[in-house]
Structure formats: structure tokens, C-alpha cells
Coordinates of C-alpha atoms in Angstrom, one line a residue:
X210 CA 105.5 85.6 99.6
X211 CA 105.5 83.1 102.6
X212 CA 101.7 82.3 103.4
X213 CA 100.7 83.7 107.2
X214 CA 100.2 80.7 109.6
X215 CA 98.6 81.2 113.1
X216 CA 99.0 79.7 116.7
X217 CA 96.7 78.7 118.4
X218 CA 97.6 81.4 120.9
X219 CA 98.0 84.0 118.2
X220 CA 94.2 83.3 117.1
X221 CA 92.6 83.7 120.6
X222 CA 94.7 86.4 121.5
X223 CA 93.4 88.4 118.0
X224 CA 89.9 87.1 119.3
X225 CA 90.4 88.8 122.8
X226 CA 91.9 91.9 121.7
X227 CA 88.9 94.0 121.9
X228 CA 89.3 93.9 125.4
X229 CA 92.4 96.4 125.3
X230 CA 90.4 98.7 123.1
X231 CA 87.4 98.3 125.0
X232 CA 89.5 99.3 127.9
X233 CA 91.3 102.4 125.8
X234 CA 87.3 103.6 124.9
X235 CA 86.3 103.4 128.7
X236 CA 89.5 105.9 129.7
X237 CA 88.7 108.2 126.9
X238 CA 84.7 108.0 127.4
X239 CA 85.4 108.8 130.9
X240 CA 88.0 110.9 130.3
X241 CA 90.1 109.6 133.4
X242 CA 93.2 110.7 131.5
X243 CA 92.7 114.6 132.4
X244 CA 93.0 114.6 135.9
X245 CA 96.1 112.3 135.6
X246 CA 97.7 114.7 133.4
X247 CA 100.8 116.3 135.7
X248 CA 99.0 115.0 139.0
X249 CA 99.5 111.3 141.3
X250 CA 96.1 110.4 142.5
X251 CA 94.6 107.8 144.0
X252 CA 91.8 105.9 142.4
X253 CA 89.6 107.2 145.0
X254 CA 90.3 111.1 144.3
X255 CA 89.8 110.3 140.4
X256 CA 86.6 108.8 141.2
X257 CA 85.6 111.8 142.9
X258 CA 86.4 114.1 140.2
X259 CA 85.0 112.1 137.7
X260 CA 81.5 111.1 139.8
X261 CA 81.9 107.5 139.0
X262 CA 82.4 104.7 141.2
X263 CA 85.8 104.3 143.2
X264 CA 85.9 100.4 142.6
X265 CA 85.1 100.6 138.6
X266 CA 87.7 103.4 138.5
X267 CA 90.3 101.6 140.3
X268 CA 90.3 98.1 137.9
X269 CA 90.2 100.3 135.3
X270 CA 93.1 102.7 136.4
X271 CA 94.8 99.2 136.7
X272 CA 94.1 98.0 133.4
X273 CA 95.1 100.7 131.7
X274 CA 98.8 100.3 134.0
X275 CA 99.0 96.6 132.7
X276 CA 99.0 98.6 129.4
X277 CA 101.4 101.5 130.1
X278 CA 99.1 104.1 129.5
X279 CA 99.5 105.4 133.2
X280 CA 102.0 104.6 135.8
X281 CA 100.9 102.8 138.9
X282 CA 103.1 103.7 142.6
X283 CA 101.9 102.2 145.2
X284 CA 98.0 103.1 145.6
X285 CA 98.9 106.1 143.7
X286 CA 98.2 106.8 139.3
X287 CA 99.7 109.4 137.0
X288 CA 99.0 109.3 132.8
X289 CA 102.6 108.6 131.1
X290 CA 103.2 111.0 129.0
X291 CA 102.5 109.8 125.5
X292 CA 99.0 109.5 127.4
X293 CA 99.0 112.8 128.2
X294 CA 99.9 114.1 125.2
X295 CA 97.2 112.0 123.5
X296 CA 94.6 111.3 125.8
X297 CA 94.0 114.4 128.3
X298 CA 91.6 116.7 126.5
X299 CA 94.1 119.7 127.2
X300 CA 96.6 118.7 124.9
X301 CA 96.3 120.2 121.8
X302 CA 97.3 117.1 120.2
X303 CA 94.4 115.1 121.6
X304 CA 93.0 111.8 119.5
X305 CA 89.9 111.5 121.7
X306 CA 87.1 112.2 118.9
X307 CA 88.7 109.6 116.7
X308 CA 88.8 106.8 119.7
X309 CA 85.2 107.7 120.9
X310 CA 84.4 107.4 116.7
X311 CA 85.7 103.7 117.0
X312 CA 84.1 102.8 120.2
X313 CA 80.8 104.8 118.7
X314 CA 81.8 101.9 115.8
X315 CA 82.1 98.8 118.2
X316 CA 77.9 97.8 118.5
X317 CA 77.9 97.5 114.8
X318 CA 80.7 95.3 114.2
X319 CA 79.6 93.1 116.8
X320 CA 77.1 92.2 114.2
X321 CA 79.1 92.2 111.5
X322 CA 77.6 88.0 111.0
X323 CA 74.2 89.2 110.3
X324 CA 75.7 92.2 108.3
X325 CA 77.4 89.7 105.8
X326 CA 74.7 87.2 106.2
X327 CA 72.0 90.1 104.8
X328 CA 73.9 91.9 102.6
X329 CA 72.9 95.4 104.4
X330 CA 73.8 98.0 107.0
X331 CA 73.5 97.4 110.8
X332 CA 74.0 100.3 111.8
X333 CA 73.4 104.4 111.1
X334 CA 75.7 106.7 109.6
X335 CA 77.1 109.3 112.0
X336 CA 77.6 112.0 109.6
X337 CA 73.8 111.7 109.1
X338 CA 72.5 110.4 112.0
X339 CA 70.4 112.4 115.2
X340 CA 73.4 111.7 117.7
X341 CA 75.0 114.9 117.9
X342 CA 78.1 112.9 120.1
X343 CA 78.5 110.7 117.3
X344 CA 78.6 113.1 114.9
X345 CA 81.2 115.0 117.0
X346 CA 83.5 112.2 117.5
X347 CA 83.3 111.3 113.6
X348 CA 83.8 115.3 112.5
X349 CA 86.5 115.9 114.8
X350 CA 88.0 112.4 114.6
X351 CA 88.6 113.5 110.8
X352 CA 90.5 116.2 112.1
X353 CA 92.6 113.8 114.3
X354 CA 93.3 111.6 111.3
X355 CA 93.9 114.5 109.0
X356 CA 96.3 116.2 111.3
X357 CA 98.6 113.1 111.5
X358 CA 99.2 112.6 107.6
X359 CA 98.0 116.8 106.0
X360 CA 101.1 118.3 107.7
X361 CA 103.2 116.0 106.1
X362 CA 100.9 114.9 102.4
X363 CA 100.3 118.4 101.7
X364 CA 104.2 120.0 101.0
X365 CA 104.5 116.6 98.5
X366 CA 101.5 117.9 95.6
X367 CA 102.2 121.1 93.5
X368 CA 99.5 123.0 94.0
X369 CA 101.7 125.9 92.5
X370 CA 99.5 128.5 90.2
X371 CA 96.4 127.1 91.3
X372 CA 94.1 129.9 93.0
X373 CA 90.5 128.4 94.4
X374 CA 90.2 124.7 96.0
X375 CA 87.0 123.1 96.9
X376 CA 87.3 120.5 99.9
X377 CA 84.5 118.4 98.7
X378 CA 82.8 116.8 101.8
X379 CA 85.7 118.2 103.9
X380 CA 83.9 117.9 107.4
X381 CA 86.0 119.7 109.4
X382 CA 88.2 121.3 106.9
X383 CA 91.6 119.9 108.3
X384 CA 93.2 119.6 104.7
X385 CA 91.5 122.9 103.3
X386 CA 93.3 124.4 106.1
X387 CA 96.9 122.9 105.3
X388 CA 96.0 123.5 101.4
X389 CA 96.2 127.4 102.2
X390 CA 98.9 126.9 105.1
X391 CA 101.4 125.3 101.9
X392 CA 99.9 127.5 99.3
X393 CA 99.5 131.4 100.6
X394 CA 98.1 132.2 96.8
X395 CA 95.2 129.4 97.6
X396 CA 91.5 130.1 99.1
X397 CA 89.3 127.3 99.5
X398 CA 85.5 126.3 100.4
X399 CA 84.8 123.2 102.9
X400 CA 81.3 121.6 100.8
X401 CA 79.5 119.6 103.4
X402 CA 76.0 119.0 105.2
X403 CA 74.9 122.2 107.3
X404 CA 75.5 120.0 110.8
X405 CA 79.3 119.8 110.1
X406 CA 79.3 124.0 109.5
X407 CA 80.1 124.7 113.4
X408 CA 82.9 122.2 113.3
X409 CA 84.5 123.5 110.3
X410 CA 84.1 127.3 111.4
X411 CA 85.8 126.2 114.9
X412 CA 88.4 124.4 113.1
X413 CA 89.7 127.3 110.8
X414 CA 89.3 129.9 113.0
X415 CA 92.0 128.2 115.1
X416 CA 94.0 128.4 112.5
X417 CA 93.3 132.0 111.7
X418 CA 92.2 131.5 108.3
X419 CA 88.4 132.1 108.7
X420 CA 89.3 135.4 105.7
X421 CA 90.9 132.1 103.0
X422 CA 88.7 129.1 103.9
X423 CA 84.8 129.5 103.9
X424 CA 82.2 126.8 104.4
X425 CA 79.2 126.7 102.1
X426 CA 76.6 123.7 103.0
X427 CA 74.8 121.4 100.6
X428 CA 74.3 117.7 99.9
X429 CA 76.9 116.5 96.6
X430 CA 74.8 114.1 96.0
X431 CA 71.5 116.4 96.0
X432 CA 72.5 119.4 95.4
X433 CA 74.6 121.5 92.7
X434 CA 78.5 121.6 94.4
X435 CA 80.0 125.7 93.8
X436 CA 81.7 126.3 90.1
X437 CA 84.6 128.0 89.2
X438 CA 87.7 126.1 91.0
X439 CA 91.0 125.1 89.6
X440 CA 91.2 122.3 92.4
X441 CA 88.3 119.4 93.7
X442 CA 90.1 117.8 96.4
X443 CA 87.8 114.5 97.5
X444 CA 88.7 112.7 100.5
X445 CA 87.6 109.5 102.0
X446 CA 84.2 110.5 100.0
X447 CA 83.9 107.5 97.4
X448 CA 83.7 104.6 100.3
X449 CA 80.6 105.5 101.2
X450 CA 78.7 104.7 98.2
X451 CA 78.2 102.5 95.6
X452 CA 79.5 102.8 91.7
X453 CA 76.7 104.9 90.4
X454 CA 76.4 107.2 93.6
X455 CA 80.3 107.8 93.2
X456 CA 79.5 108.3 89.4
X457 CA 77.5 111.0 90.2
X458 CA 79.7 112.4 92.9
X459 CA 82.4 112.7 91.0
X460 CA 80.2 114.4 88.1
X461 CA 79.7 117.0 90.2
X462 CA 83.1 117.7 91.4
X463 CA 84.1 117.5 87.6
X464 CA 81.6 120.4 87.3
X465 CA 83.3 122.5 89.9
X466 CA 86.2 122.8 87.9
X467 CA 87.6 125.1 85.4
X468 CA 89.1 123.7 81.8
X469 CA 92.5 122.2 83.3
X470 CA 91.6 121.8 86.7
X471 CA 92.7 119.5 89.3
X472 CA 91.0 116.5 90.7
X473 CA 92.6 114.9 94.0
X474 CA 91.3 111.6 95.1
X475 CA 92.1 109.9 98.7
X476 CA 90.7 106.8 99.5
X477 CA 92.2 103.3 101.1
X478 CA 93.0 101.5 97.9
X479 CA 92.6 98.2 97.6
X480 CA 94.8 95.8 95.1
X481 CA 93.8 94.8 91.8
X482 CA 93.2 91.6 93.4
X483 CA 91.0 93.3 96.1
X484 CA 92.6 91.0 98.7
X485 CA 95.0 93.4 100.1
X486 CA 96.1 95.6 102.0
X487 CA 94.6 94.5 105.3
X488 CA 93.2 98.1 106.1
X489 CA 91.6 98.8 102.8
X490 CA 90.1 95.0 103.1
X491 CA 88.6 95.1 106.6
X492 CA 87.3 99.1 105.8
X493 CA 85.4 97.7 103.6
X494 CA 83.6 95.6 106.3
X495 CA 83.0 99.3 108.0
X496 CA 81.2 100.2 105.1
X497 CA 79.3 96.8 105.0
X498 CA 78.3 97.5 108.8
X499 CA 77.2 100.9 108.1
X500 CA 76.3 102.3 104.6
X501 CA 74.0 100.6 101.9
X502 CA 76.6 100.6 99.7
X503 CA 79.6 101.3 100.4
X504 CA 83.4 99.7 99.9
X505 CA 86.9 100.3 99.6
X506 CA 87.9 100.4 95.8
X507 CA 90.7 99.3 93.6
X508 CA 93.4 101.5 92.4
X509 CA 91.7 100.1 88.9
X510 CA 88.6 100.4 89.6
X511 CA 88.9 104.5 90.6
X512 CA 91.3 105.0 88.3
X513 CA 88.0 103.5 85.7
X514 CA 85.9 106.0 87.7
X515 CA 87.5 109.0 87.3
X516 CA 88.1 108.7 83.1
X517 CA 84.7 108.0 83.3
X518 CA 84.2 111.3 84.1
X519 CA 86.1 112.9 81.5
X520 CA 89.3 113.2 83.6
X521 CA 92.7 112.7 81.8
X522 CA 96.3 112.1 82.4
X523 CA 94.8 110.0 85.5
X524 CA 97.5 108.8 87.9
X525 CA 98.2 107.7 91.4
X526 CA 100.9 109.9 93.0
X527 CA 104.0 108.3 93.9
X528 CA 103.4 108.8 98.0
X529 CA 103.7 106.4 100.7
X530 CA 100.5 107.0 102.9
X531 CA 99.3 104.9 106.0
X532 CA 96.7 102.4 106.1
X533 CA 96.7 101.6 102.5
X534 CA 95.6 104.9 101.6
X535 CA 96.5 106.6 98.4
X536 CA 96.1 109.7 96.0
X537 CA 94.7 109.7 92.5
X538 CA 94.7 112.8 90.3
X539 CA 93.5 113.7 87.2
X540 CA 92.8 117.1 85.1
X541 CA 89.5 118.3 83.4
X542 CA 90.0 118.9 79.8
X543 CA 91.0 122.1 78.2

């Protein structure tokens, strides 16, 4: 493989580049994309909608031009429409939550030195934090991640036969949901704290599936998980902890299942070497920033985890997933 060289231009550019994400979580904090959605304004009338000040509004409006996000005619704006689509809270396909996770992300890594230098979190978790915004943006971002890659993951793993699922940690429950959309045999139970409950309820009620996907709240790593399921499904769960939390964890989704059940493992799965991919690598740096413990793992190192448990027949599915992110599966013994 031909080793990566950089320019000198390439490496301030990559230095500066938060200041087109900064820019991308100012539009979305604000939420200057709305009003721009099927309407010309000027940067005056946006600032009026919005209450915010008319000169701010107007760089920014002419920022987010420079980056194609709206189009600029004369002293007049209007959101292209992959903005729209993405970026105006009335679209149904809105990515808000998971943008306004990443900028809720941003203070941390911007001490990411003193992170590594200590060995220890910077920041607090948003799925157990007091900041109810946070914890809105991280729930519902899940949902926005989920929905890109559930839709199209789910319809590739045979769920066929199989009759109860238990979405361990499932936040929303975005892949519960798409679990019982593939499989109309299949209920399933979204596991999580008791703050994530309204979010889930919202979530699968707009589906219409509030009679095949409950919500039943505990801790996994305090509390006894519900028995009696034929499928664990455990996603993006292990980063957040160290090697004998995810011991336990993944005792306890063992103990969910029936004889023969299914265990379904996503995480971003580092190498062997642990040097690649990029995603998996620098994720780990998240969980440096922000949990005591916490890293992306090797596709060894899970696959160790999960016999360790009494899992057989362990494997990683043969599927080609974003961001480094894969599926391990293995079955409790008969």
C-alpha cells in the first residue's frame, strides 16, 4: 500500500476544517434552514424570524453559500434542496439531532491534549448526563444514523423463525422498529435507561408498531435485562466500556436468550492491528474524551469477547457497512 504523504496545504487545510463544521452546527443550532425551505429571503427577514441579529445572520447566510448549502441571488437566500431535505426540521428526513450531537461533541475534543495526556474523560456522557438537549440530540441522532444503514442492514440477516428480539440499549428503537418491519412474525423490547422511554415511545408509534415493540427500562449493567428471547441485538453498546464492563454486558444479554438464540453485535471494528480503519481509530478518541473506559475493539478482540461468554459458531457477517462498522453473531448453546 503506498504510504499517505501530506502538503503543506493539505495539513493546514485539515487543521482549519472545523470551521466548515463549526459553521454547519451554527445553521442547524439556529435552525436558519427552516425558513429557507421553499422561500427567498433576505438576511434581514431571516433574522427577524429567527430573533437573532441581522449582521451575524447575514455572514453566516454567506458562509453557508460559499458552501452550497443555500443559494445566494442578489441580497436574497433560499436552502438548496439537499439542505432542505436534510436540514429544515420539516423534512421527515432531517439529520439535525445527529449534527447538534457532534457540535454538543466539539468542547471536548478541543481537549482531547489533556484527555491523552491524563488518561481520563473530559467531558460527560449525554446518555447520562442532566442536559436534556444533549440527550435529545444523542437519542434522536441514533435514530438519524440508524435510519441511513437499518433500512438497508436489516433485509441482509435471517431472522426467519425467530419470534421475540431484545434491542439491548436500543435508545430510540430505530432498528427494533426495522427488525419487525422485515420480520411481521417478530416483537421486540427496546432495554434502556428510563430518560430514553419518551423517545422510544415517540419513535415507534410513528411507525405504528407501539402493539410489536415495547420499551421496558433498566440499567444492563445494574440491573437484570428481560429473559426468554430468541434474539439480543447489541448495538454500538461495547464502546462505551472497558473489557470487564463489556464482560458483564454481554453476560447479561447471553442470559436473555433461549438455548440457540441469536446474538447480533454492531460496533466500528478496528483491525487486528488496531491502526485502521480511520473511523474506528479516531472513535476511539470519542470514547477517550468522554467515557472512563471506553474504545473501539478489534474484530479479534470481540470475537474473544463473545466465546467468552459461551457463544458459538461466532462470525462476522459478510456485509459492507459505513464507517468501519461491522456485525458479529454468535448462538447460545443448545
Amino acid at each position: 500500500m503506498e504510504e499517505k504523504t501530506w502538503t503543506p496545504a493539505e495539513l493546514l487545510q485539515l487543521s482549519g476544517g472545523y470551521w466548515s463544521a463549526c459553521a454547519l452546527h451554527a445553521a442547524v443550532a439556529l435552525d436558519v434552514v427552516t425558513p429557507l425551505a421553499g422561500e427567498t429571503l433576505t438576511a434581514a427577514e431571516v433574522a427577524g424570524r429567527l430573533a437573532i441579529d441581522v449582521r451575524g445572520v447575514a455572514m453566516l447566510l454567506d458562509a453557508l453559500a460559499a458552501m452550497a448549502l443555500v443559494h445566494k441571488r442578489e441580497d436574497r437566500y433560499e436552502a438548496a434542496p439537499f439542505a432542505t431535505r436534510y436540514l429544515a426540521k420539516s423534512s421527515p428526513e432531517y439529520l439535525g439531532y445527529i449534527i447538534m450531537h457532534h457540535h454538543h461533541l466539539m468542547a471536548g475534543w478541543s481537549q482531547l491534549d489533556e484527555a491523552v495526556r491524563r488518561g481520563a474523560p473530559v467531558r460527560e456522557s449525554a446518555s447520562h448526563g442532566d442536559d436534556e438537549g444533549a440527550r435529545e440530540s444523542f437519542l434522536m441522532g441514533m435514530f438519524n444514523l440508524a435510519m441511513q444503514s437499518a433500512p438497508k442492514v436489516v433485509p441482509l440477516i435471517d431472522l426467519t423463525g425467530r419470534k421475540r428480539l431484545l434491542d439491548l440499549g436500543g435508545g430510540p428503537g430505530t432498528w427494533a422498529i426495522h427488525f419487525c418491519l422485515q420480520n411481521p412474525g417478530l416483537d421486540a423490547i427496546v432495554y434502556d435507561l428510563p430518560t430514553t422511554r419518551r423517545f422510544a415511545e415517540e419513535t415507534v408509534a410513528r411507525f405504528g408498531l407501539a402493539d410489536r415493540v415495547g420499551f421496558v427500562a433498566g440499567d444492563f449493567l445494574g440491573n437484570d435485562t428481560p429473559k426468554g428471547f430468541d434474539v439480543v441485538w447489541l448495538s454500538q453498546i461495547l464502546h462505551a466500556y472497558g473489557p470487564d464492563q463489556c464482560a458483564v454486558i454481554l453476560e447479561k444479554a447471553v442470559a436473555a436468550l433461549e438455548p440457540g438464540g441469536l446474538l447480533l453485535v454492531q460496533e466500528f471494528i478496528l483491525d487486528d492491528t488496531r491502526s485502521g480503519p480511520l473511523f474506528p481509530a479516531l472513535f476511539s478518541l470519542n470514547m477517550l474524551v468522554g467515557t472512563t473506559a471506553g474504545q473501539s475493539y478489534s474484530e479479534g478482540e470481540l470475537s474473544s469477547m463473545l466465546a467468552a461468554a459461551g457463544l458459538r459458531d461466532v462470525r462476522r457477517l459478510p456485509l459492507e457497512l459505513p464507517n468501519g462498522a461491522g456485525i458479529i453473531a454468535g448462538i447460545v448453546q443448545q
